[in-house]
Amino acid sequence: MSLRRRTVGPSTAAIHGDGPSHELGAGVSPPIHQSSTFVSEQGGGGSEVLYTRYGNNPNQLRLAERLVRLENAEAAIFVGSGMGATALAHLAVLRSGDHLLSSEWIYGGTRRLFTEDFDHLGIEVSFVDPDRRRDWRAKLRRNTRAIFVETPTNPCMRLIDLDWLSVLTQEKGIPLLVDSTFASPINFRPLEHGADVVIHSATKYLNGHSDVIAGAVAGTEVFVEEVRDRMKLWGQALDPHCAWLIERGMKTLAVRMERHNRTGLAVAQWLEVQPKVRRVHYPGLPSHPDHELAVRTLEGFGGMVGVELSGGPRAAERCLKALRLITHAPSLGGVESLVSEPRFTSHAAMSAEQRASAGISDGFLRLSLGLEDAEDIIADLARGLGA
Ligand SMILES: Cc1ncc(COP(=O)(O)O)c(C=O)c1O
């Protein structure tokens, strides 16, 4: 099945459109403004005070402009981590006494934020199994102020139909917040499907080199201003050098995603026919429960693949020991292939029963495929499986 054709999606101009300067002697690479503060007018003078914690350092601003173009948003802001982005985006809309409706299929850290810290702040959170569509409406309350989902999900790569869900949020007049880390704006842009706010762990695909921790929020001017205000007060600004590194990483985002998408599909197809593999979770495979939605809405199936081995946790352990190219480490979206076990990393905070109900069996392996040749990755997995 062929993927959806790009219509108004990002182009290389989104990243490269405003640089480099053609002025004689100008640097081709932008400078790093490694400065906490900037010369300001005496007596106030009405001009904006430039201070890196306020998010108005030139490196922070250049980076935000690029995400605005990539996500087709009005405004964007980068902050100190993906968790920071998730927390600030919610703090921008929720107050004590409010209720949040969240998908059950979310990153473990986000789940802890909702169940532990939001509880302390007097914000109630209820979870919906997205497979039970009717529950979204049934669990809405008078004080529900937002709906949050992650799509594609970590680690089963399930997809949530935003075109459908956003009818409900629009009817209720509340924002739909979407963590779109796994897709990157190259493969999916939630704002084009009725979402109001996009959240990224920029640590992952946006930066793409496993050397920075950062997060981003994109949406309307008004919403992002509210996030900016919370960022100033909760001290979540991104360091200028990190902003520069992410800008450099984003220059190759489209090219990297093209490769991740190709390798993801090749590896998933190979894994699916291996006798020692019980199940492969990849939206590009017809066996995936959301394959039809993936074909309709994604522009690439991505580089994340979930694998369950027939031999369970023991087989997973043996496989990890045998791998030579694929590195055992948490995180994802970098140039190098990584493998992790969600039960010990992203979903460690959940009980075995909660994980099982979310489709994450013990021994589930999550692959983040890098930019190595697909044949080399497959050869390493063959070694891991003893195939
Ligand atoms: C989907 C998703 N959202 C958010 C985060 C948090 O990002 P960070 O580690 O940059 O804080 C992660 C981290 O793995 C993630 O996978």
GROMACS .gro file of C-alpha atoms and ligand atoms in nm:
model
  403
    1MET     CA    1   0.000   0.000   0.000
    2SER     CA    2   0.137   0.341  -0.083
    3LEU     CA    3   0.149   0.620   0.172
    4ARG     CA    4  -0.044   0.944   0.169
    5ARG     CA    5   0.101   1.202  -0.067
    6ARG     CA    6   0.244   1.516   0.085
    7THR     CA    7   0.025   1.823   0.034
    8VAL     CA    8   0.124   2.118   0.251
    9GLY     CA    9   0.393   1.933   0.440
   10PRO     CA   10   0.740   2.051   0.529
   11SER     CA   11   0.991   2.112   0.256
   12THR     CA   12   1.361   2.176   0.273
   13ALA     CA   13   1.276   2.550   0.273
   14ALA     CA   14   1.122   2.501   0.618
   15ILE     CA   15   1.469   2.426   0.748
   16HIS     CA   16   1.704   2.604   0.512
   17GLY     CA   17   1.480   2.888   0.390
   18ASP     CA   18   1.636   3.173   0.587
   19GLY     CA   19   2.004   3.097   0.579
   20PRO     CA   20   2.289   3.113   0.531
   21SER     CA   21   2.341   3.482   0.465
   22HIS     CA   22   2.482   3.562   0.120
   23GLU     CA   23   2.680   3.854   0.264
   24LEU     CA   24   3.052   3.840   0.186
   25GLY     CA   25   3.244   3.700   0.482
   26ALA     CA   26   2.934   3.589   0.676
   27GLY     CA   27   2.955   3.253   0.853
   28VAL     CA   28   2.776   2.975   0.668
   29SER     CA   29   2.694   2.816   1.001
   30PRO     CA   30   2.504   3.041   1.245
   31PRO     CA   31   2.689   3.170   1.554
   32ILE     CA   32   2.615   3.038   1.903
   33HIS     CA   33   2.499   3.319   2.131
   34GLN     CA   34   2.637   3.159   2.447
   35SER     CA   35   2.523   3.449   2.659
   36SER     CA   36   2.281   3.452   2.950
   37THR     CA   37   2.202   3.821   2.902
   38PHE     CA   38   2.215   4.095   2.638
   39VAL     CA   39   2.284   4.471   2.640
   40SER     CA   40   1.958   4.651   2.709
   41GLU     CA   41   1.830   5.008   2.698
   42GLN     CA   42   1.864   5.229   3.003
   43GLY     CA   43   1.537   5.316   3.175
   44GLY     CA   44   1.350   5.023   3.021
   45GLY     CA   45   1.277   5.204   2.692
   46GLY     CA   46   0.987   4.974   2.617
   47SER     CA   47   1.203   4.720   2.431
   48GLU     CA   48   1.191   4.354   2.528
   49VAL     CA   49   1.452   4.247   2.781
   50LEU     CA   50   1.667   3.974   2.626
   51TYR     CA   51   1.761   3.705   2.875
   52THR     CA   52   1.819   3.339   2.791
   53ARG     CA   53   1.583   3.208   3.061
   54TYR     CA   54   1.303   3.404   2.887
   55GLY     CA   55   1.348   3.197   2.569
   56ASN     CA   56   1.443   3.497   2.354
   57ASN     CA   57   1.809   3.414   2.293
   58PRO     CA   58   1.870   3.426   1.910
   59ASN     CA   59   1.955   3.053   1.897
   60GLN     CA   60   1.633   2.962   2.079
   61LEU     CA   61   1.430   3.185   1.845
   62ARG     CA   62   1.586   3.048   1.522
   63LEU     CA   63   1.509   2.696   1.634
   64ALA     CA   64   1.148   2.775   1.724
   65GLU     CA   65   1.093   2.932   1.379
   66ARG     CA   66   1.196   2.607   1.216
   67LEU     CA   67   0.950   2.401   1.417
   68VAL     CA   68   0.674   2.654   1.336
   69ARG     CA   69   0.733   2.588   0.966
   70LEU     CA   70   0.767   2.213   1.005
   71GLU     CA   71   0.447   2.173   1.207
   72ASN     CA   72   0.248   2.443   1.023
   73ALA     CA   73   0.194   2.608   1.362
   74GLU     CA   74   0.150   2.974   1.459
   75ALA     CA   75   0.422   2.956   1.724
   76ALA     CA   76   0.664   2.717   1.894
   77ILE     CA   77   0.904   2.705   2.185
   78PHE     CA   78   1.189   2.474   2.285
   79VAL     CA   79   1.253   2.388   2.650
   80GLY     CA   80   1.496   2.185   2.862
   81SER     CA   81   1.350   1.835   2.803
   82GLY     CA   82   1.060   1.641   2.655
   83MET     CA   83   0.918   1.598   3.005
   84GLY     CA   84   0.954   1.975   3.055
   85ALA     CA   85   0.756   2.031   2.734
   86THR     CA   86   0.479   1.791   2.845
   87ALA     CA   87   0.459   1.944   3.194
   88LEU     CA   88   0.458   2.306   3.073
   89ALA     CA   89   0.204   2.244   2.796
   90HIS     CA   90  -0.036   2.102   3.055
   91LEU     CA   91   0.038   2.368   3.315
   92ALA     CA   92  -0.051   2.623   3.048
   93VAL     CA   93  -0.408   2.495   3.041
   94LEU     CA   94  -0.480   2.313   3.371
   95ARG     CA   95  -0.544   2.461   3.714
   96SER     CA   96  -0.622   2.306   4.052
   97GLY     CA   97  -0.972   2.155   4.037
   98ASP     CA   98  -0.949   2.079   3.665
   99HIS     CA   99  -0.971   1.736   3.506
  100LEU     CA  100  -0.752   1.592   3.228
  101LEU     CA  101  -0.852   1.300   3.008
  102SER     CA  102  -0.550   1.105   2.887
  103SER     CA  103  -0.490   0.804   2.667
  104GLU     CA  104  -0.364   0.499   2.856
  105TRP     CA  105  -0.098   0.440   2.590
  106ILE     CA  106   0.161   0.694   2.703
  107TYR     CA  107   0.528   0.718   2.797
  108GLY     CA  108   0.591   0.599   3.157
  109GLY     CA  109   0.739   0.934   3.267
  110THR     CA  110   0.429   1.117   3.146
  111ARG     CA  111   0.212   0.870   3.333
  112ARG     CA  112   0.403   0.939   3.656
  113LEU     CA  113   0.369   1.316   3.600
  114PHE     CA  114  -0.007   1.274   3.569
  115THR     CA  115  -0.064   1.027   3.852
  116GLU     CA  116   0.186   1.162   4.106
  117ASP     CA  117   0.261   1.533   4.054
  118PHE     CA  118  -0.070   1.640   3.902
  119ASP     CA  119  -0.244   1.475   4.194
  120HIS     CA  120  -0.038   1.695   4.431
  121LEU     CA  121  -0.142   2.001   4.230
  122GLY     CA  122  -0.512   1.913   4.262
  123ILE     CA  123  -0.547   1.818   3.895
  124GLU     CA  124  -0.746   1.500   3.838
  125VAL     CA  125  -0.650   1.268   3.554
  126SER     CA  126  -0.854   0.979   3.410
  127PHE     CA  127  -0.723   0.734   3.154
  128VAL     CA  128  -0.898   0.595   2.849
  129ASP     CA  129  -0.815   0.276   2.662
  130PRO     CA  130  -0.821   0.422   2.309
  131ASP     CA  131  -0.950   0.089   2.173
  132ARG     CA  132  -1.273   0.164   2.364
  133ARG     CA  133  -1.369   0.469   2.158
  134ARG     CA  134  -1.694   0.537   2.342
  135ASP     CA  135  -1.503   0.592   2.667
  136TRP     CA  136  -1.363   0.925   2.546
  137ARG     CA  137  -1.708   1.078   2.561
  138ALA     CA  138  -1.826   0.870   2.857
  139LYS     CA  139  -1.534   0.982   3.076
  140LEU     CA  140  -1.564   1.354   2.997
  141ARG     CA  141  -1.656   1.561   3.302
  142ARG     CA  142  -1.793   1.911   3.351
  143ASN     CA  143  -1.442   2.021   3.461
  144THR     CA  144  -1.247   1.840   3.184
  145ARG     CA  145  -1.014   2.104   3.041
  146ALA     CA  146  -0.799   1.906   2.795
  147ILE     CA  147  -0.740   1.571   2.627
  148PHE     CA  148  -0.389   1.429   2.589
  149VAL     CA  149  -0.270   1.150   2.361
  150GLU     CA  150   0.056   1.015   2.230
  151THR     CA  151   0.063   0.896   1.868
  152PRO     CA  152   0.236   0.683   1.746
  153THR     CA  153   0.257   0.522   2.088
  154ASN     CA  154   0.556   0.401   2.280
  155PRO     CA  155   0.636   0.111   2.233
  156CYS     CA  156   0.353  -0.065   2.038
  157MET     CA  157   0.339   0.199   1.763
  158ARG     CA  158  -0.040   0.219   1.795
  159LEU     CA  159  -0.202   0.520   1.628
  160ILE     CA  160  -0.485   0.740   1.749
  161ASP     CA  161  -0.727   0.883   1.495
  162LEU     CA  162  -0.700   1.256   1.565
  163ASP     CA  163  -0.944   1.352   1.290
  164TRP     CA  164  -1.205   1.155   1.484
  165LEU     CA  165  -1.102   1.259   1.839
  166SER     CA  166  -1.075   1.629   1.754
  167VAL     CA  167  -1.447   1.640   1.669
  168LEU     CA  168  -1.506   1.572   2.039
  169THR     CA  169  -1.255   1.830   2.169
  170GLN     CA  170  -1.392   2.094   1.931
  171GLU     CA  171  -1.747   2.019   2.037
  172LYS     CA  172  -1.646   2.051   2.403
  173GLY     CA  173  -1.425   2.358   2.336
  174ILE     CA  174  -1.114   2.210   2.498
  175PRO     CA  175  -0.763   2.166   2.352
  176LEU     CA  176  -0.630   1.836   2.217
  177LEU     CA  177  -0.263   1.797   2.316
  178VAL     CA  178  -0.057   1.544   2.120
  179ASP     CA  179   0.288   1.402   2.191
  180SER     CA  180   0.414   1.333   1.838
  181THR     CA  181   0.774   1.245   1.928
  182PHE     CA  182   0.777   0.909   1.749
  183ALA     CA  183   0.656   1.049   1.415
  184SER     CA  184   0.854   1.373   1.388
  185PRO     CA  185   0.691   1.644   1.173
  186ILE     CA  186   0.819   1.470   0.861
  187ASN     CA  187   0.594   1.166   0.908
  188PHE     CA  188   0.292   1.327   1.077
  189ARG     CA  189   0.173   1.675   1.169
  190PRO     CA  190  -0.103   1.661   1.435
  191LEU     CA  191  -0.220   2.022   1.379
  192GLU     CA  192  -0.331   1.921   1.028
  193HIS     CA  193  -0.557   1.658   1.189
  194GLY     CA  194  -0.745   1.876   1.437
  195ALA     CA  195  -0.497   1.882   1.729
  196ASP     CA  196  -0.437   2.215   1.904
  197VAL     CA  197  -0.095   2.152   2.057
  198VAL     CA  198   0.202   1.938   1.951
  199ILE     CA  199   0.461   1.820   2.201
  200HIS     CA  200   0.800   1.668   2.114
  201SER     CA  201   1.084   1.517   2.305
  202ALA     CA  202   1.341   1.695   2.084
  203THR     CA  203   1.596   1.463   2.245
  204LYS     CA  204   1.478   1.211   1.986
  205TYR     CA  205   1.427   1.260   1.609
  206LEU     CA  206   1.434   1.642   1.598
  207ASN     CA  207   1.791   1.647   1.724
  208GLY     CA  208   1.869   1.295   1.607
  209HIS     CA  209   2.221   1.249   1.743
  210SER     CA  210   2.170   1.128   2.103
  211ASP     CA  211   2.368   1.422   2.241
  212VAL     CA  212   2.105   1.667   2.369
  213ILE     CA  213   1.808   1.661   2.607
  214ALA     CA  214   1.532   1.899   2.494
  215GLY     CA  215   1.161   1.934   2.432
  216ALA     CA  216   0.929   2.147   2.221
  217VAL     CA  217   0.571   2.271   2.214
  218ALA     CA  218   0.395   2.412   1.905
  219GLY     CA  219   0.047   2.558   1.868
  220THR     CA  220  -0.126   2.895   1.864
  221GLU     CA  221   0.052   3.222   1.958
  222VAL     CA  222  -0.169   3.253   2.267
  223PHE     CA  223  -0.099   2.898   2.386
  224VAL     CA  224   0.276   2.918   2.327
  225GLU     CA  225   0.290   3.254   2.513
  226GLU     CA  226   0.130   3.082   2.810
  227VAL     CA  227   0.390   2.801   2.787
  228ARG     CA  228   0.667   3.063   2.761
  229ASP     CA  229   0.544   3.228   3.079
  230ARG     CA  230   0.536   2.896   3.266
  231MET     CA  231   0.884   2.816   3.124
  232LYS     CA  232   1.026   3.143   3.262
  233LEU     CA  233   0.883   3.078   3.607
  234TRP     CA  234   0.957   2.705   3.629
  235GLY     CA  235   1.308   2.761   3.485
  236GLN     CA  236   1.297   2.528   3.186
  237ALA     CA  237   1.482   2.730   2.919
  238LEU     CA  238   1.705   2.551   2.668
  239ASP     CA  239   2.077   2.623   2.672
  240PRO     CA  240   2.192   2.814   2.356
  241HIS     CA  241   2.453   2.552   2.267
  242CYS     CA  242   2.185   2.280   2.281
  243ALA     CA  243   1.962   2.499   2.061
  244TRP     CA  244   2.246   2.527   1.809
  245LEU     CA  245   2.302   2.150   1.814
  246ILE     CA  246   1.932   2.081   1.756
  247GLU     CA  247   1.923   2.331   1.469
  248ARG     CA  248   2.216   2.145   1.314
  249GLY     CA  249   2.039   1.814   1.367
  250MET     CA  250   1.717   1.945   1.213
  251LYS     CA  251   1.899   2.036   0.891
  252THR     CA  252   1.911   1.662   0.816
  253LEU     CA  253   1.576   1.567   0.969
  254ALA     CA  254   1.396   1.502   0.638
  255VAL     CA  255   1.685   1.296   0.499
  256ARG     CA  256   1.723   1.098   0.821
  257MET     CA  257   1.351   1.024   0.839
  258GLU     CA  258   1.350   0.900   0.481
  259ARG     CA  259   1.619   0.650   0.576
  260HIS     CA  260   1.457   0.557   0.911
  261ASN     CA  261   1.130   0.490   0.725
  262ARG     CA  262   1.295   0.268   0.465
  263THR     CA  263   1.501   0.071   0.719
  264GLY     CA  264   1.204   0.040   0.957
  265LEU     CA  265   0.991  -0.126   0.693
  266ALA     CA  266   1.271  -0.356   0.569
  267VAL     CA  267   1.360  -0.474   0.920
  268ALA     CA  268   0.996  -0.519   1.028
  269GLN     CA  269   0.920  -0.725   0.716
  270TRP     CA  270   1.227  -0.943   0.777
  271LEU     CA  271   1.148  -0.993   1.147
  272GLU     CA  272   0.787  -1.088   1.079
  273VAL     CA  273   0.883  -1.403   0.888
  274GLN     CA  274   1.141  -1.527   1.141
  275PRO     CA  275   1.031  -1.849   1.315
  276LYS     CA  276   1.164  -1.731   1.654
  277VAL     CA  277   0.958  -1.411   1.643
  278ARG     CA  278   0.606  -1.420   1.787
  279ARG     CA  279   0.492  -1.072   1.692
  280VAL     CA  280   0.621  -0.754   1.530
  281HIS     CA  281   0.467  -0.416   1.609
  282TYR     CA  282   0.513  -0.183   1.312
  283PRO     CA  283   0.239   0.029   1.150
  284GLY     CA  284   0.377  -0.037   0.802
  285LEU     CA  285   0.284  -0.407   0.831
  286PRO     CA  286  -0.067  -0.514   0.727
  287SER     CA  287  -0.074  -0.722   1.051
  288HIS     CA  288  -0.061  -0.404   1.264
  289PRO     CA  289  -0.403  -0.312   1.410
  290ASP     CA  290  -0.371   0.048   1.285
  291HIS     CA  291  -0.221  -0.023   0.943
  292GLU     CA  292  -0.514   0.126   0.753
  293LEU     CA  293  -0.502   0.448   0.961
  294ALA     CA  294  -0.122   0.460   0.917
  295VAL     CA  295  -0.153   0.437   0.539
  296ARG     CA  296  -0.421   0.707   0.540
  297THR     CA  297  -0.244   0.958   0.768
  298LEU     CA  298   0.132   0.898   0.789
  299GLU     CA  299   0.393   1.002   0.537
  300GLY     CA  300   0.635   0.739   0.663
  301PHE     CA  301   0.598   0.448   0.907
  302GLY     CA  302   0.908   0.545   1.106
  303GLY     CA  303   1.215   0.373   1.247
  304MET     CA  304   1.066   0.226   1.566
  305VAL     CA  305   0.986  -0.145   1.574
  306GLY     CA  306   0.852  -0.353   1.865
  307VAL     CA  307   0.938  -0.725   1.875
  308GLU     CA  308   0.809  -1.010   2.088
  309LEU     CA  309   1.013  -1.331   2.070
  310SER     CA  310   0.856  -1.677   2.088
  311GLY     CA  311   1.092  -1.767   2.375
  312GLY     CA  312   0.973  -1.476   2.596
  313PRO     CA  313   1.201  -1.288   2.839
  314ARG     CA  314   1.478  -1.555   2.836
  315ALA     CA  315   1.503  -1.538   2.457
  316ALA     CA  316   1.508  -1.158   2.475
  317GLU     CA  317   1.798  -1.174   2.721
  318ARG     CA  318   1.994  -1.409   2.495
  319CYS     CA  319   1.924  -1.189   2.194
  320LEU     CA  320   2.050  -0.875   2.373
  321LYS     CA  321   2.373  -1.051   2.474
  322ALA     CA  322   2.444  -1.158   2.115
  323LEU     CA  323   2.394  -0.820   1.947
  324ARG     CA  324   2.709  -0.641   1.829
  325LEU     CA  325   2.588  -0.348   1.618
  326ILE     CA  326   2.265  -0.254   1.795
  327THR     CA  327   2.341  -0.093   2.131
  328HIS     CA  328   2.148  -0.170   2.447
  329ALA     CA  329   2.039   0.175   2.570
  330PRO     CA  330   1.717   0.363   2.637
  331SER     CA  331   1.602   0.658   2.421
  332LEU     CA  332   1.545   0.663   2.046
  333GLY     CA  333   1.554   0.860   1.725
  334GLY     CA  334   1.932   0.884   1.692
  335VAL     CA  335   2.167   0.796   1.408
  336GLU     CA  336   2.271   0.473   1.583
  337SER     CA  337   2.045   0.170   1.634
  338LEU     CA  338   1.938   0.114   1.994
  339VAL     CA  339   1.741  -0.156   2.169
  340SER     CA  340   1.570  -0.144   2.507
  341GLU     CA  341   1.322  -0.340   2.715
  342PRO     CA  342   1.030  -0.110   2.804
  343ARG     CA  343   0.959  -0.305   3.126
  344PHE     CA  344   1.296  -0.181   3.262
  345THR     CA  345   1.298   0.165   3.101
  346SER     CA  346   1.009   0.372   2.964
  347HIS     CA  347   0.738   0.163   3.132
  348ALA     CA  348   0.918   0.059   3.453
  349ALA     CA  349   0.671   0.261   3.662
  350MET     CA  350   0.380   0.042   3.549
  351SER     CA  351   0.289  -0.291   3.709
  352ALA     CA  352   0.328  -0.610   3.499
  353GLU     CA  353  -0.056  -0.623   3.475
  354GLN     CA  354  -0.079  -0.262   3.354
  355ARG     CA  355   0.192  -0.332   3.096
  356ALA     CA  356   0.019  -0.649   2.981
  357SER     CA  357  -0.309  -0.462   2.934
  358ALA     CA  358  -0.117  -0.203   2.727
  359GLY     CA  359   0.017  -0.487   2.509
  360ILE     CA  360   0.372  -0.486   2.650
  361SER     CA  361   0.468  -0.840   2.742
  362ASP     CA  362   0.778  -0.918   2.951
  363GLY     CA  363   1.061  -0.968   2.701
  364PHE     CA  364   0.918  -0.707   2.461
  365LEU     CA  365   1.211  -0.551   2.273
  366ARG     CA  366   1.189  -0.196   2.140
  367LEU     CA  367   1.418  -0.120   1.848
  368SER     CA  368   1.511   0.233   1.743
  369LEU     CA  369   1.665   0.178   1.402
  370GLY     CA  370   1.947   0.414   1.313
  371LEU     CA  371   2.110   0.509   0.986
  372GLU     CA  372   2.326   0.198   0.942
  373ASP     CA  373   2.264  -0.015   0.631
  374ALA     CA  374   1.948  -0.223   0.672
  375GLU     CA  375   2.147  -0.535   0.575
  376ASP     CA  376   2.389  -0.476   0.865
  377ILE     CA  377   2.103  -0.430   1.111
  378ILE     CA  378   1.933  -0.745   0.984
  379ALA     CA  379   2.260  -0.942   1.008
  380ASP     CA  380   2.294  -0.829   1.372
  381LEU     CA  381   1.935  -0.928   1.451
  382ALA     CA  382   1.992  -1.265   1.283
  383ARG     CA  383   2.289  -1.312   1.518
  384GLY     CA  384   2.068  -1.208   1.812
  385LEU     CA  385   1.798  -1.458   1.719
  386GLY     CA  386   2.048  -1.732   1.643
  387ALA     CA  387   1.880  -1.750   1.300
  388LIG     C1  388   0.702   0.970   2.366
  388LIG     C2  389   0.792   1.038   2.465
  388LIG     N1  390   0.756   1.158   2.514
  388LIG     C3  391   0.833   1.225   2.602
  388LIG     C4  392   0.952   1.171   2.649
  388LIG     C5  393   1.037   1.246   2.747
  388LIG     O1  394   1.143   1.306   2.678
  388LIG     P1  395   1.280   1.356   2.748
  388LIG     O2  396   1.358   1.234   2.785
  388LIG     O3  397   1.343   1.440   2.642
  388LIG     O4  398   1.241   1.435   2.868
  388LIG     C6  399   0.994   1.047   2.600
  388LIG     C7  400   1.121   0.988   2.645
  388LIG     O5  401   1.156   0.879   2.614
  388LIG     C8  402   0.911   0.978   2.505
  388LIG     O6  403   0.946   0.859   2.456
   0.00000   0.00000   0.00000
